[in-house]
GROMACS .gro file of C-alpha atoms in nm:
model
  310
    1MET     CA    1   1.040   3.397  -1.188
    2VAL     CA    2   1.172   3.164  -1.460
    3PHE     CA    3   0.959   2.944  -1.683
    4ILE     CA    4   1.066   2.623  -1.859
    5LEU     CA    5   0.901   2.354  -2.066
    6PHE     CA    6   0.675   2.151  -1.839
    7LYS     CA    7   0.822   1.815  -1.942
    8PHE     CA    8   1.171   1.935  -1.848
    9ALA     CA    9   1.043   2.049  -1.509
   10ILE     CA   10   0.896   1.703  -1.447
   11GLN     CA   11   1.220   1.529  -1.542
   12ASP     CA   12   1.419   1.762  -1.320
   13PHE     CA   13   1.191   1.682  -1.027
   14LEU     CA   14   1.213   1.304  -1.082
   15ASP     CA   15   1.592   1.324  -1.108
   16ASP     CA   16   1.599   1.513  -0.779
   17ARG     CA   17   1.383   1.246  -0.609
   18LYS     CA   18   1.609   0.969  -0.742
   19PHE     CA   19   1.913   1.155  -0.612
   20LYS     CA   20   1.745   1.169  -0.270
   21ASN     CA   21   1.720   0.788  -0.284
   22LEU     CA   22   1.343   0.760  -0.257
   23SER     CA   23   1.196   0.411  -0.282
   24PRO     CA   24   1.105   0.277  -0.629
   25GLU     CA   25   0.736   0.267  -0.527
   26THR     CA   26   0.736   0.636  -0.425
   27LEU     CA   27   0.916   0.735  -0.745
   28LYS     CA   28   0.670   0.539  -0.954
   29GLY     CA   29   0.378   0.709  -0.779
   30TYR     CA   30   0.517   1.053  -0.866
   31GLU     CA   31   0.590   0.946  -1.222
   32ILE     CA   32   0.239   0.810  -1.284
   33THR     CA   33   0.065   1.122  -1.153
   34LEU     CA   34   0.293   1.367  -1.334
   35LYS     CA   35   0.281   1.174  -1.662
   36GLU     CA   36  -0.098   1.171  -1.651
   37PHE     CA   37  -0.109   1.543  -1.566
   38HIS     CA   38   0.144   1.621  -1.840
   39ASN     CA   39  -0.064   1.432  -2.099
   40TYR     CA   40  -0.372   1.629  -1.991
   41CYS     CA   41  -0.180   1.955  -2.028
   42THR     CA   42  -0.038   1.875  -2.372
   43ASP     CA   43  -0.385   1.769  -2.490
   44ASN     CA   44  -0.494   2.121  -2.398
   45ASN     CA   45  -0.187   2.290  -2.557
   46LEU     CA   46  -0.029   2.371  -2.221
   47ILE     CA   47   0.343   2.307  -2.255
   48ASP     CA   48   0.518   2.569  -2.040
   49THR     CA   49   0.522   2.606  -1.660
   50SER     CA   50   0.377   2.953  -1.714
   51ASP     CA   51   0.065   2.788  -1.859
   52ILE     CA   52  -0.016   2.602  -1.535
   53THR     CA   53  -0.264   2.782  -1.309
   54PRO     CA   54  -0.485   2.669  -1.019
   55ARG     CA   55  -0.773   2.652  -1.269
   56VAL     CA   56  -0.575   2.408  -1.489
   57ILE     CA   57  -0.509   2.180  -1.192
   58LYS     CA   58  -0.871   2.198  -1.081
   59ASN     CA   59  -0.995   2.114  -1.432
   60TYR     CA   60  -0.751   1.821  -1.444
   61LEU     CA   61  -0.892   1.686  -1.117
   62ILE     CA   62  -1.248   1.726  -1.246
   63HIS     CA   63  -1.139   1.536  -1.558
   64CYS     CA   64  -0.999   1.256  -1.340
   65GLN     CA   65  -1.322   1.246  -1.143
   66ASN     CA   66  -1.552   1.239  -1.446
   67GLU     CA   67  -1.352   1.052  -1.709
   68ARG     CA   68  -1.145   0.819  -1.489
   69SER     CA   69  -1.399   0.774  -1.208
   70ASN     CA   70  -1.136   0.863  -0.948
   71ASN     CA   71  -1.271   0.863  -0.592
   72PRO     CA   72  -1.169   1.123  -0.329
   73VAL     CA   73  -0.891   0.901  -0.194
   74THR     CA   74  -0.730   0.869  -0.539
   75LEU     CA   75  -0.777   1.238  -0.611
   76ASN     CA   76  -0.616   1.335  -0.280
   77HIS     CA   77  -0.320   1.114  -0.366
   78LYS     CA   78  -0.279   1.303  -0.693
   79ILE     CA   79  -0.322   1.641  -0.521
   80ARG     CA   80  -0.050   1.546  -0.273
   81ASN     CA   81   0.191   1.446  -0.551
   82LEU     CA   82   0.121   1.766  -0.743
   83LYS     CA   83   0.171   1.982  -0.435
   84ILE     CA   84   0.508   1.818  -0.366
   85PHE     CA   85   0.608   1.868  -0.731
   86PHE     CA   86   0.509   2.235  -0.745
   87ASN     CA   87   0.665   2.302  -0.404
   88TYR     CA   88   0.990   2.169  -0.549
   89LEU     CA   89   0.956   2.409  -0.844
   90GLU     CA   90   0.904   2.687  -0.592
   91GLU     CA   91   1.224   2.580  -0.411
   92ILE     CA   92   1.427   2.609  -0.732
   93GLU     CA   93   1.256   2.943  -0.807
   94ILE     CA   94   1.054   2.844  -1.111
   95TYR     CA   95   0.758   2.981  -0.914
   96ASP     CA   96   0.740   3.205  -0.613
   97GLU     CA   97   0.511   3.154  -0.314
   98LYS     CA   98   0.237   3.373  -0.456
   99ASN     CA   99   0.202   3.204  -0.795
  100ASN     CA  100   0.256   2.840  -0.697
  101PRO     CA  101  -0.052   2.694  -0.876
  102ALA     CA  102  -0.096   2.399  -0.640
  103LYS     CA  103  -0.109   2.604  -0.319
  104PRO     CA  104  -0.477   2.707  -0.342
  105ILE     CA  105  -0.592   2.351  -0.425
  106PRO     CA  106  -0.763   2.199  -0.118
  107TYR     CA  107  -0.775   1.829  -0.034
  108LEU     CA  108  -1.113   1.664  -0.076
  109LYS     CA  109  -1.318   1.531   0.210
  110GLU     CA  110  -1.297   1.153   0.210
  111ASP     CA  111  -1.576   0.918   0.306
  112VAL     CA  112  -1.403   0.709   0.569
  113LYS     CA  113  -1.486   0.349   0.493
  114ILE     CA  114  -1.236   0.076   0.564
  115GLU     CA  115  -1.324  -0.262   0.423
  116VAL     CA  116  -1.208  -0.586   0.584
  117PHE     CA  117  -1.239  -0.953   0.495
  118THR     CA  118  -1.469  -1.182   0.689
  119ASP     CA  119  -1.340  -1.510   0.830
  120TYR     CA  120  -1.546  -1.690   0.566
  121GLN     CA  121  -1.382  -1.495   0.281
  122ILE     CA  122  -1.034  -1.562   0.420
  123ARG     CA  123  -1.108  -1.935   0.442
  124GLN     CA  124  -1.242  -1.932   0.086
  125MET     CA  125  -0.921  -1.781  -0.051
  126LEU     CA  126  -0.687  -2.010   0.141
  127THR     CA  127  -0.894  -2.320   0.060
  128TYR     CA  128  -0.882  -2.234  -0.311
  129TYR     CA  129  -0.500  -2.219  -0.308
  130ARG     CA  130  -0.466  -2.532  -0.094
  131ARG     CA  131  -0.662  -2.728  -0.352
  132LEU     CA  132  -0.453  -2.589  -0.638
  133LYS     CA  133  -0.128  -2.690  -0.465
  134THR     CA  134  -0.193  -3.054  -0.549
  135ARG     CA  135  -0.218  -2.983  -0.923
  136ASP     CA  136   0.024  -2.863  -1.190
  137LYS     CA  137   0.005  -2.505  -1.059
  138ALA     CA  138   0.183  -2.593  -0.735
  139PHE     CA  139   0.436  -2.307  -0.738
  140TRP     CA  140   0.189  -2.027  -0.814
  141ALA     CA  141  -0.066  -2.167  -0.569
  142TYR     CA  142   0.188  -2.208  -0.288
  143ARG     CA  143   0.341  -1.865  -0.348
  144ASP     CA  144   0.005  -1.684  -0.362
  145TYR     CA  145  -0.116  -1.874  -0.056
  146THR     CA  146   0.197  -1.766   0.135
  147ILE     CA  147   0.152  -1.404   0.020
  148ILE     CA  148  -0.198  -1.398   0.170
  149VAL     CA  149  -0.084  -1.563   0.494
  150THR     CA  150   0.205  -1.314   0.522
  151LEU     CA  151  -0.018  -1.011   0.463
  152LEU     CA  152  -0.275  -1.137   0.712
  153GLY     CA  153  -0.011  -1.219   0.972
  154THR     CA  154   0.187  -0.894   0.954
  155GLY     CA  155  -0.026  -0.614   0.805
  156ILE     CA  156   0.266  -0.502   0.587
  157ARG     CA  157   0.217  -0.282   0.280
  158LEU     CA  158   0.238  -0.403  -0.080
  159GLY     CA  159   0.573  -0.232  -0.137
  160GLU     CA  160   0.710  -0.385   0.183
  161LEU     CA  161   0.593  -0.729   0.073
  162VAL     CA  162   0.770  -0.724  -0.265
  163ASN     CA  163   1.089  -0.587  -0.105
  164LEU     CA  164   1.095  -0.855   0.165
  165GLN     CA  165   1.412  -1.067   0.161
  166TRP     CA  166   1.493  -1.389   0.342
  167ARG     CA  167   1.764  -1.214   0.544
  168HIS     CA  168   1.495  -0.988   0.687
  169ILE     CA  169   1.328  -1.286   0.857
  170ASP     CA  170   1.474  -1.408   1.185
  171PHE     CA  171   1.326  -1.756   1.219
  172VAL     CA  172   1.491  -1.817   1.557
  173ASN     CA  173   1.367  -1.503   1.732
  174GLN     CA  174   1.048  -1.492   1.523
  175VAL     CA  175   1.092  -1.134   1.403
  176MET     CA  176   1.060  -0.974   1.058
  177THR     CA  177   1.252  -0.656   0.972
  178ILE     CA  178   1.065  -0.421   0.742
  179PHE     CA  179   1.194  -0.116   0.555
  180GLY     CA  180   0.884   0.097   0.517
  181LYS     CA  181   0.801   0.443   0.389
  182LYS     CA  182   1.094   0.686   0.386
  183ARG     CA  183   1.310   0.374   0.437
  184ILE     CA  184   1.228   0.372   0.808
  185GLN     CA  185   1.312   0.036   0.961
  186ARG     CA  186   1.082  -0.144   1.203
  187SER     CA  187   1.056  -0.494   1.350
  188ILE     CA  188   0.740  -0.700   1.344
  189PRO     CA  189   0.690  -0.999   1.577
  190LEU     CA  190   0.584  -1.316   1.396
  191THR     CA  191   0.349  -1.584   1.524
  192GLU     CA  192   0.472  -1.943   1.537
  193LYS     CA  193   0.218  -2.031   1.270
  194LEU     CA  194   0.355  -1.772   1.024
  195VAL     CA  195   0.716  -1.866   1.101
  196LYS     CA  196   0.633  -2.227   1.016
  197GLU     CA  197   0.456  -2.130   0.692
  198LEU     CA  198   0.750  -1.913   0.578
  199ALA     CA  199   1.009  -2.177   0.673
  200GLU     CA  200   0.826  -2.443   0.471
  201PHE     CA  201   0.789  -2.206   0.175
  202LYS     CA  202   1.162  -2.134   0.187
  203VAL     CA  203   1.245  -2.505   0.163
  204PHE     CA  204   0.993  -2.544  -0.121
  205CYS     CA  205   1.155  -2.258  -0.320
  206GLU     CA  206   1.504  -2.402  -0.269
  207ARG     CA  207   1.391  -2.738  -0.407
  208TYR     CA  208   1.174  -2.594  -0.685
  209PHE     CA  209   1.438  -2.357  -0.828
  210GLY     CA  210   1.756  -2.527  -0.708
  211LYS     CA  211   1.880  -2.188  -0.590
  212LEU     CA  212   1.712  -1.956  -0.344
  213ASN     CA  213   1.660  -1.595  -0.453
  214ASP     CA  214   1.737  -1.320  -0.202
  215TYR     CA  215   1.374  -1.208  -0.225
  216VAL     CA  216   1.096  -1.407  -0.058
  217PHE     CA  217   0.836  -1.371  -0.332
  218VAL     CA  218   0.947  -1.438  -0.688
  219ASN     CA  219   0.796  -1.520  -1.027
  220SER     CA  220   0.829  -1.842  -1.227
  221LYS     CA  221   1.175  -1.732  -1.346
  222ASN     CA  222   1.294  -1.695  -0.986
  223GLU     CA  223   1.301  -1.315  -1.022
  224PRO     CA  224   1.161  -1.075  -0.759
  225MET     CA  225   0.790  -1.004  -0.797
  226THR     CA  226   0.684  -0.650  -0.874
  227ALA     CA  227   0.397  -0.466  -0.707
  228ASP     CA  228   0.208  -0.482  -1.038
  229ALA     CA  229   0.249  -0.860  -1.047
  230VAL     CA  230   0.092  -0.891  -0.702
  231LYS     CA  231  -0.193  -0.662  -0.811
  232CYS     CA  232  -0.253  -0.889  -1.113
  233MET     CA  233  -0.258  -1.189  -0.881
  234PHE     CA  234  -0.532  -1.025  -0.673
  235LYS     CA  235  -0.719  -0.927  -0.988
  236ARG     CA  236  -0.728  -1.292  -1.098
  237LEU     CA  237  -0.830  -1.404  -0.751
  238LYS     CA  238  -1.108  -1.145  -0.742
  239GLU     CA  239  -1.262  -1.291  -1.058
  240ILE     CA  240  -1.254  -1.638  -0.906
  241MET     CA  241  -1.380  -1.544  -0.559
  242ASN     CA  242  -1.640  -1.295  -0.689
  243PHE     CA  243  -1.646  -1.095  -0.365
  244ARG     CA  244  -1.893  -0.813  -0.416
  245ASP     CA  245  -1.879  -0.630  -0.085
  246VAL     CA  246  -1.504  -0.591  -0.040
  247ARG     CA  247  -1.206  -0.487  -0.251
  248LEU     CA  248  -0.951  -0.763  -0.301
  249SER     CA  249  -0.616  -0.589  -0.252
  250ALA     CA  250  -0.307  -0.592  -0.034
  251HIS     CA  251  -0.438  -0.291   0.156
  252THR     CA  252  -0.759  -0.473   0.248
  253PHE     CA  253  -0.545  -0.743   0.411
  254ARG     CA  254  -0.367  -0.464   0.601
  255HIS     CA  255  -0.702  -0.328   0.722
  256THR     CA  256  -0.812  -0.679   0.815
  257PHE     CA  257  -0.498  -0.729   1.023
  258ALA     CA  258  -0.564  -0.400   1.206
  259HIS     CA  259  -0.928  -0.490   1.263
  260ARG     CA  260  -0.852  -0.834   1.409
  261PHE     CA  261  -0.568  -0.695   1.620
  262LEU     CA  262  -0.795  -0.439   1.787
  263MET     CA  263  -1.094  -0.671   1.816
  264ASN     CA  264  -0.880  -0.929   1.997
  265GLY     CA  265  -0.769  -0.678   2.257
  266GLY     CA  266  -0.452  -0.532   2.103
  267ASP     CA  267  -0.359  -0.175   2.199
  268VAL     CA  268  -0.341   0.115   1.957
  269PHE     CA  269   0.023   0.205   2.029
  270SER     CA  270   0.145  -0.149   1.951
  271LEU     CA  271  -0.063  -0.148   1.634
  272GLN     CA  272   0.092   0.184   1.531
  273LYS     CA  273   0.443   0.036   1.563
  274ILE     CA  274   0.354  -0.282   1.375
  275LEU     CA  275   0.187  -0.096   1.088
  276GLY     CA  276   0.462   0.165   1.072
  277HIS     CA  277   0.232   0.467   1.101
  278SER     CA  278   0.433   0.783   1.155
  279LYS     CA  279   0.145   0.948   1.342
  280ILE     CA  280  -0.092   0.795   1.596
  281GLU     CA  281  -0.381   0.980   1.425
  282MET     CA  282  -0.355   0.740   1.131
  283THR     CA  283  -0.398   0.440   1.360
  284MET     CA  284  -0.680   0.607   1.552
  285ARG     CA  285  -0.892   0.599   1.237
  286TYR     CA  286  -0.946   0.232   1.304
  287VAL     CA  287  -1.058   0.304   1.659
  288ALA     CA  288  -1.302   0.567   1.532
  289LEU     CA  289  -1.455   0.319   1.288
  290TRP     CA  290  -1.473   0.020   1.519
  291GLY     CA  291  -1.534   0.203   1.844
  292THR     CA  292  -1.861   0.022   1.920
  293ALA     CA  293  -1.696  -0.318   1.891
  294LEU     CA  294  -1.405  -0.197   2.105
  295LYS     CA  295  -1.652  -0.084   2.370
  296GLU     CA  296  -1.792  -0.438   2.378
  297GLN     CA  297  -1.440  -0.574   2.417
  298ASN     CA  298  -1.380  -0.334   2.705
  299GLU     CA  299  -1.699  -0.447   2.878
  300LYS     CA  300  -1.585  -0.808   2.841
  301TYR     CA  301  -1.222  -0.774   2.950
  302ASN     CA  302  -1.216  -0.467   3.176
  303PRO     CA  303  -1.093  -0.573   3.524
  304LEU     CA  304  -1.379  -0.386   3.687
  305SER     CA  305  -1.638  -0.596   3.508
  306LYS     CA  306  -1.585  -0.898   3.732
  307LEU     CA  307  -1.539  -0.713   4.060
  308ASP     CA  308  -1.825  -0.705   4.309
  309PHE     CA  309  -1.841  -0.374   4.491
  310VAL     CA  310  -2.136  -0.473   4.709
   0.00000   0.00000   0.00000
């Protein structure tokens, strides 16, 4: 067993992840968690890997829960990142299997609640941007409007949205190519309505900037938008819309897409492929939550419902 300064261990791990060509979003997620954990450790005079015990990690999580108001979903995300980090340190023999401090830390039970937008809320957002398009904020309004339409029409993740390039959109065959988690490629069919919206936005960007960027969604300087920029956009929209019963985020649009897809008769396996879930269990969460509504759909569309056996 070899012990090193904790900050050097973190840097070594991040360098290894970069070498393995992980996506910028994944790298940033690791970096945020480990930086926060490192700050907590240094505040408590813990600077060496030998100082880190299961109790330290548990106290850090309690701190996040009490001082940062982290919910179980956020805490589980941090636990996952820490487990991956300490497993790496075990691989390079900083720890052995018995003293890996993250191993005894269990994941928390999450309250499964998936929020979705109502039709009224969706109309409110789109109407707001349509009205702005006629004023001096035409570019921002048109871009943000198209972001919402794209999220609603595809169910793609935030990271996938900001990495979307024009060459990934096949306007003729109405297909969008997405490079998702672990850089796994998938194709998403596009509706005629979304194809039309994206085609018009492309022409608008060409005329507005004079030169089209490779990326679909850009800022006022014609540079690719970051995930943080999109989050800020939703933060501003949240203040304007004042929705109190639903979180305004890219992931809520993803949940809304899944909800509408299933409610309109879509099958779970197709939804899994569109959303890019690696395991069907992830997609089945939606079925578990909206099972009653799906039962009503089955009663309505099941071929046996209209057959007379008498």
